Structure formats: structure tokens, C-alpha cells
């Protein structure tokens, strides 16, 4: 159950990010949305706003994600949004391999609970994690080539379509990527 996942992450003292979480008064970010959704978005790790509120994608990157969802008329409440790493890395640095290793199994359990038909990965960390998990490692390409493509994975609960996407925060720094993201989001629309 999702509540069990949450309780275990909340008390994950073995995490290298646990001390930073406590000293900064942050919360872990488990995920948010419709547990019956066919569509699951997987980002990287909580940023400042997310760790302060316990909600995924509620800061600047979240505003862009909201705009992208609106552009294809998918209500945010109809999808499930989470991250690989559930605690904020200091200074929003990239997640370390040992952080992905400790939080990855919780994401795996969330995927098993949701049984999504579509997994949209946001950014290269979640793309690499998900493609490795579903034995598509040999098909991994740079995000600049992989974005907007679809990959089919066979799972214990049926086939899942994986759609790698740029991270919405990339559009903050490179404005033209927002149009690319909007184009790629149209792929998702065909599944909902
Ligand atoms: N970036 C992410 O990868 N995840 C969030 O929840 C917020 C920003």
C-alpha cells in the first residue's frame, strides 16, 4: 500500500539525505495524484518548495509541468506524479548513485501499486533508471534523441509504454525546450 511506502520513507534514517531533511525542517515527497491513473510522471528529486511542502512539482518546474498538462488538456489530478529520490539533495545538486539506490526500491513499489499503462520520465535520471529497470538499457540514448519517443516494456502487470521527456526545469533555462515539451506531451494525450 502507498501508505506503507510513505511510512517507510518517512522513517528512512539510513538515507544519506535523512540528516539534511531533519536539520532543514524538510519533508520527504512521496508523490501525489490519482492512484488509479494510467499515467505516471517520474521526476528527479524534490527541490526547495517541494521539500518544504511535501508535494512534488509545486515550484518553478511545477508551474511549467502544469502548463504542459494544460496544453494537452490533461487535468493534473488525473495523473500520478512522483520522483526517484524522495528527499531534497542540498543545493538541488544532482542525485548521487547511492541516493538513487536507496530510494529506487520505493519507486519500484509505487509502480507496482499503480500499475500504470504509461510512464513519462522527466529528465535523464528517471529515464535511465526506468529503462534499466525494464531491461531497455541497450536502447538508452541521450535525452536529446530519446525525448518524445515511445518504448514498450513487458511487466508483471502487462505492457507499459515509456515516454522519455525533457525535465520541465530545462525549459526555464532554454526557452525553446518548452515548445519541444509541448509537442512531446501530445504523445501522452493518445493514452488518456
Ligand atoms: N524537480 C523534480 O525533479 N521534482 C520535483 O518534484 C520538483 C522539481
Tab-separated table of C-alpha atoms and ligand atoms in Angstrom:
chain	number	residue	atom	x	y	z
A	1	UNK	CA	0.000	0.000	0.000
A	2	UNK	CA	1.050	3.547	-0.683
A	3	UNK	CA	0.675	4.474	2.992
A	4	UNK	CA	3.194	1.776	3.907
A	5	UNK	CA	5.653	3.182	1.342
A	6	UNK	CA	5.164	6.634	2.850
A	7	UNK	CA	5.723	5.460	6.414
A	8	UNK	CA	8.921	3.665	5.457
A	9	UNK	CA	10.313	6.686	3.591
A	10	UNK	CA	9.398	8.995	6.484
A	11	UNK	CA	11.489	6.852	8.838
A	12	UNK	CA	14.332	6.127	6.378
A	13	UNK	CA	17.178	7.023	8.735
A	14	UNK	CA	19.651	5.087	6.589
A	15	UNK	CA	19.254	7.576	3.756
A	16	UNK	CA	22.270	9.852	3.181
A	17	UNK	CA	19.694	12.675	2.848
A	18	UNK	CA	17.879	11.984	6.132
A	19	UNK	CA	20.087	14.253	8.274
A	20	UNK	CA	19.709	17.155	5.871
A	21	UNK	CA	15.932	16.613	5.786
A	22	UNK	CA	15.671	16.865	9.583
A	23	UNK	CA	18.071	19.774	10.097
A	24	UNK	CA	16.362	21.864	7.416
A	25	UNK	CA	12.841	21.046	8.604
A	26	UNK	CA	12.020	19.451	5.250
A	27	UNK	CA	9.568	16.688	4.443
A	28	UNK	CA	10.066	13.767	2.117
A	29	UNK	CA	7.997	13.948	-1.060
A	30	UNK	CA	6.246	10.656	-1.738
A	31	UNK	CA	4.028	11.523	-4.679
A	32	UNK	CA	0.653	12.980	-5.492
A	33	UNK	CA	-2.314	12.269	-7.698
A	34	UNK	CA	-4.752	9.619	-8.784
A	35	UNK	CA	-3.737	6.137	-7.595
A	36	UNK	CA	-5.919	4.667	-10.353
A	37	UNK	CA	-4.277	6.730	-13.069
A	38	UNK	CA	-2.951	5.103	-16.220
A	39	UNK	CA	-0.257	7.784	-16.402
A	40	UNK	CA	2.669	8.173	-14.034
A	41	UNK	CA	5.223	11.008	-14.194
A	42	UNK	CA	8.611	10.440	-12.630
A	43	UNK	CA	10.912	13.370	-11.904
A	44	UNK	CA	14.283	13.510	-10.264
A	45	UNK	CA	14.183	14.781	-6.680
A	46	UNK	CA	12.306	17.406	-4.667
A	47	UNK	CA	13.520	20.997	-4.850
A	48	UNK	CA	13.168	23.666	-2.159
A	49	UNK	CA	9.420	24.241	-2.465
A	50	UNK	CA	8.678	20.546	-2.738
A	51	UNK	CA	10.708	19.629	0.339
A	52	UNK	CA	9.098	22.467	2.312
A	53	UNK	CA	5.558	21.406	1.390
A	54	UNK	CA	5.913	17.646	0.848
A	55	UNK	CA	4.330	17.988	-2.632
A	56	UNK	CA	6.038	17.131	-5.948
A	57	UNK	CA	6.489	19.736	-8.667
A	58	UNK	CA	4.995	22.710	-6.821
A	59	UNK	CA	7.759	25.271	-7.571
A	60	UNK	CA	9.071	26.777	-10.806
A	61	UNK	CA	9.409	23.409	-12.587
A	62	UNK	CA	5.929	22.513	-11.359
A	63	UNK	CA	4.472	25.640	-12.938
A	64	UNK	CA	5.878	24.508	-16.267
A	65	UNK	CA	4.595	20.975	-15.747
A	66	UNK	CA	1.127	22.425	-15.031
A	67	UNK	CA	1.293	24.468	-18.229
A	68	UNK	CA	2.339	21.414	-20.252
A	69	UNK	CA	-0.516	19.337	-18.842
A	70	UNK	CA	-2.952	22.149	-19.591
A	71	UNK	CA	-1.674	22.378	-23.170
A	72	UNK	CA	-2.915	18.827	-23.782
A	73	UNK	CA	-5.993	19.172	-21.539
A	74	UNK	CA	-4.921	16.554	-19.036
A	75	UNK	CA	-6.007	17.553	-15.506
A	76	UNK	CA	-3.134	17.263	-13.042
A	77	UNK	CA	-5.468	15.444	-10.648
A	78	UNK	CA	-5.911	12.673	-13.251
A	79	UNK	CA	-2.250	11.621	-13.226
A	80	UNK	CA	0.206	10.465	-10.572
A	81	UNK	CA	3.412	12.459	-10.072
A	82	UNK	CA	6.461	11.349	-8.134
A	83	UNK	CA	10.277	11.370	-8.191
A	84	UNK	CA	13.019	8.770	-7.925
A	85	UNK	CA	14.674	10.416	-4.939
A	86	UNK	CA	12.177	11.329	-2.218
A	87	UNK	CA	14.305	13.817	-0.240
A	88	UNK	CA	15.805	17.089	-1.420
A	89	UNK	CA	19.526	16.979	-2.174
A	90	UNK	CA	21.335	20.016	-0.698
A	91	UNK	CA	21.552	22.947	-3.170
A	92	UNK	CA	19.408	20.915	-5.590
A	93	UNK	CA	22.509	19.086	-6.773
A	94	UNK	CA	22.092	16.041	-8.996
A	95	UNK	CA	21.174	12.874	-7.111
A	96	UNK	CA	24.111	10.621	-6.248
A	97	UNK	CA	24.152	6.926	-7.241
A	98	UNK	CA	23.772	5.864	-3.598
A	99	UNK	CA	20.701	8.092	-3.260
A	100	UNK	CA	19.087	6.572	-6.336
A	101	UNK	CA	19.959	3.155	-4.934
A	102	UNK	CA	18.243	3.715	-1.599
A	103	UNK	CA	15.078	5.392	-2.945
A	104	UNK	CA	14.723	3.353	-6.150
A	105	UNK	CA	13.033	0.369	-4.465
A	106	UNK	CA	10.314	2.697	-3.123
A	107	UNK	CA	9.643	3.957	-6.644
A	108	UNK	CA	9.548	0.327	-7.806
A	109	UNK	CA	6.862	-0.406	-5.203
A	110	UNK	CA	4.872	2.677	-6.254
A	111	UNK	CA	4.945	1.439	-9.848
A	112	UNK	CA	3.709	-1.992	-8.703
A	113	UNK	CA	0.884	-0.361	-6.740
A	114	UNK	CA	-0.214	1.951	-9.562
A	115	UNK	CA	0.280	-0.476	-12.449
A	116	UNK	CA	0.448	2.414	-14.949
A	117	UNK	CA	-0.024	1.981	-18.693
A	118	UNK	CA	2.278	4.921	-19.402
A	119	UNK	CA	5.369	6.106	-17.568
A	120	UNK	CA	6.600	9.565	-18.552
A	121	UNK	CA	10.104	10.174	-17.292
A	122	UNK	CA	11.145	13.773	-16.648
A	123	UNK	CA	14.858	14.241	-17.235
A	124	UNK	CA	17.705	11.844	-17.810
A	125	UNK	CA	17.980	10.365	-14.307
A	126	UNK	CA	14.493	8.931	-14.323
A	127	UNK	CA	14.807	7.918	-17.990
A	128	UNK	CA	17.960	5.911	-17.253
A	129	UNK	CA	16.504	4.404	-14.074
A	130	UNK	CA	13.266	3.307	-15.731
A	131	UNK	CA	14.859	2.000	-18.921
A	132	UNK	CA	17.355	-0.055	-16.911
A	133	UNK	CA	14.602	-1.344	-14.652
A	134	UNK	CA	12.568	-2.538	-17.625
A	135	UNK	CA	15.528	-4.096	-19.425
A	136	UNK	CA	15.726	-1.450	-22.124
A	137	UNK	CA	19.273	-0.479	-21.167
A	138	UNK	CA	20.666	-1.178	-24.630
A	139	UNK	CA	18.169	1.302	-26.117
A	140	UNK	CA	19.184	4.212	-23.887
A	141	UNK	CA	20.134	7.286	-25.911
A	142	UNK	CA	20.934	10.855	-24.899
A	143	UNK	CA	17.761	12.686	-23.858
A	144	UNK	CA	18.119	14.921	-26.936
A	145	UNK	CA	17.406	11.890	-29.109
A	146	UNK	CA	15.128	9.890	-26.817
A	147	UNK	CA	12.641	12.623	-25.861
A	148	UNK	CA	9.147	12.049	-27.206
A	149	UNK	CA	9.881	8.506	-28.394
A	150	UNK	CA	7.916	5.587	-27.007
A	151	UNK	CA	9.354	2.330	-25.705
A	152	UNK	CA	7.367	-0.735	-24.736
A	153	UNK	CA	8.244	-2.682	-21.612
A	154	UNK	CA	6.802	-6.006	-20.538
A	155	UNK	CA	5.994	-6.106	-16.855
A	156	UNK	CA	4.340	-8.486	-14.412
A	157	UNK	CA	1.160	-6.391	-14.756
A	158	UNK	CA	1.105	-6.051	-18.548
A	159	UNK	CA	2.838	-3.858	-21.074
A	160	UNK	CA	3.862	-0.314	-20.212
A	161	UNK	CA	4.723	2.480	-22.618
A	162	UNK	CA	7.698	4.541	-21.537
A	163	UNK	CA	7.918	8.120	-22.812
A	164	UNK	CA	11.157	9.936	-22.003
A	165	UNK	CA	10.678	13.698	-21.736
A	166	UNK	CA	12.955	16.617	-21.001
A	167	UNK	CA	12.803	17.785	-17.412
A	168	UNK	CA	10.402	20.761	-17.233
A	169	UNK	CA	13.107	22.799	-15.449
A	170	UNK	CA	15.176	22.596	-18.661
A	171	UNK	CA	12.622	24.968	-20.217
A	172	UNK	CA	13.437	27.552	-17.538
A	173	UNK	CA	16.994	27.784	-18.872
A	174	UNK	CA	16.340	27.036	-22.543
A	175	UNK	CA	13.029	28.616	-23.528
A	176	UNK	CA	12.754	26.782	-26.848
A	177	UNK	CA	12.535	23.476	-24.991
A	178	UNK	CA	9.056	24.397	-23.822
A	179	UNK	CA	7.748	24.015	-27.385
A	180	UNK	CA	9.571	20.694	-27.665
A	181	UNK	CA	7.968	19.580	-24.399
A	182	UNK	CA	4.533	20.674	-25.602
A	183	UNK	CA	4.998	18.668	-28.780
A	184	UNK	CA	6.116	15.609	-26.788
A	185	UNK	CA	3.187	15.915	-24.373
A	186	UNK	CA	0.856	15.318	-27.325
A	187	UNK	CA	2.139	11.733	-27.320
A	188	UNK	CA	0.755	11.309	-23.792
A	189	UNK	CA	-2.622	12.562	-24.886
A	190	UNK	CA	-3.042	9.493	-27.055
A	191	UNK	CA	-3.022	7.324	-23.909
A	192	UNK	CA	-5.549	9.143	-21.723
B	1	LIG	N1	12.155	18.738	-9.880
B	1	LIG	C1	11.918	17.417	-9.771
B	1	LIG	O1	12.575	16.591	-10.391
B	1	LIG	N2	10.958	17.021	-8.958
B	1	LIG	C2	10.182	17.854	-8.262
B	1	LIG	O2	9.304	17.391	-7.542
B	1	LIG	C3	10.448	19.229	-8.401
B	1	LIG	C4	11.438	19.645	-9.204
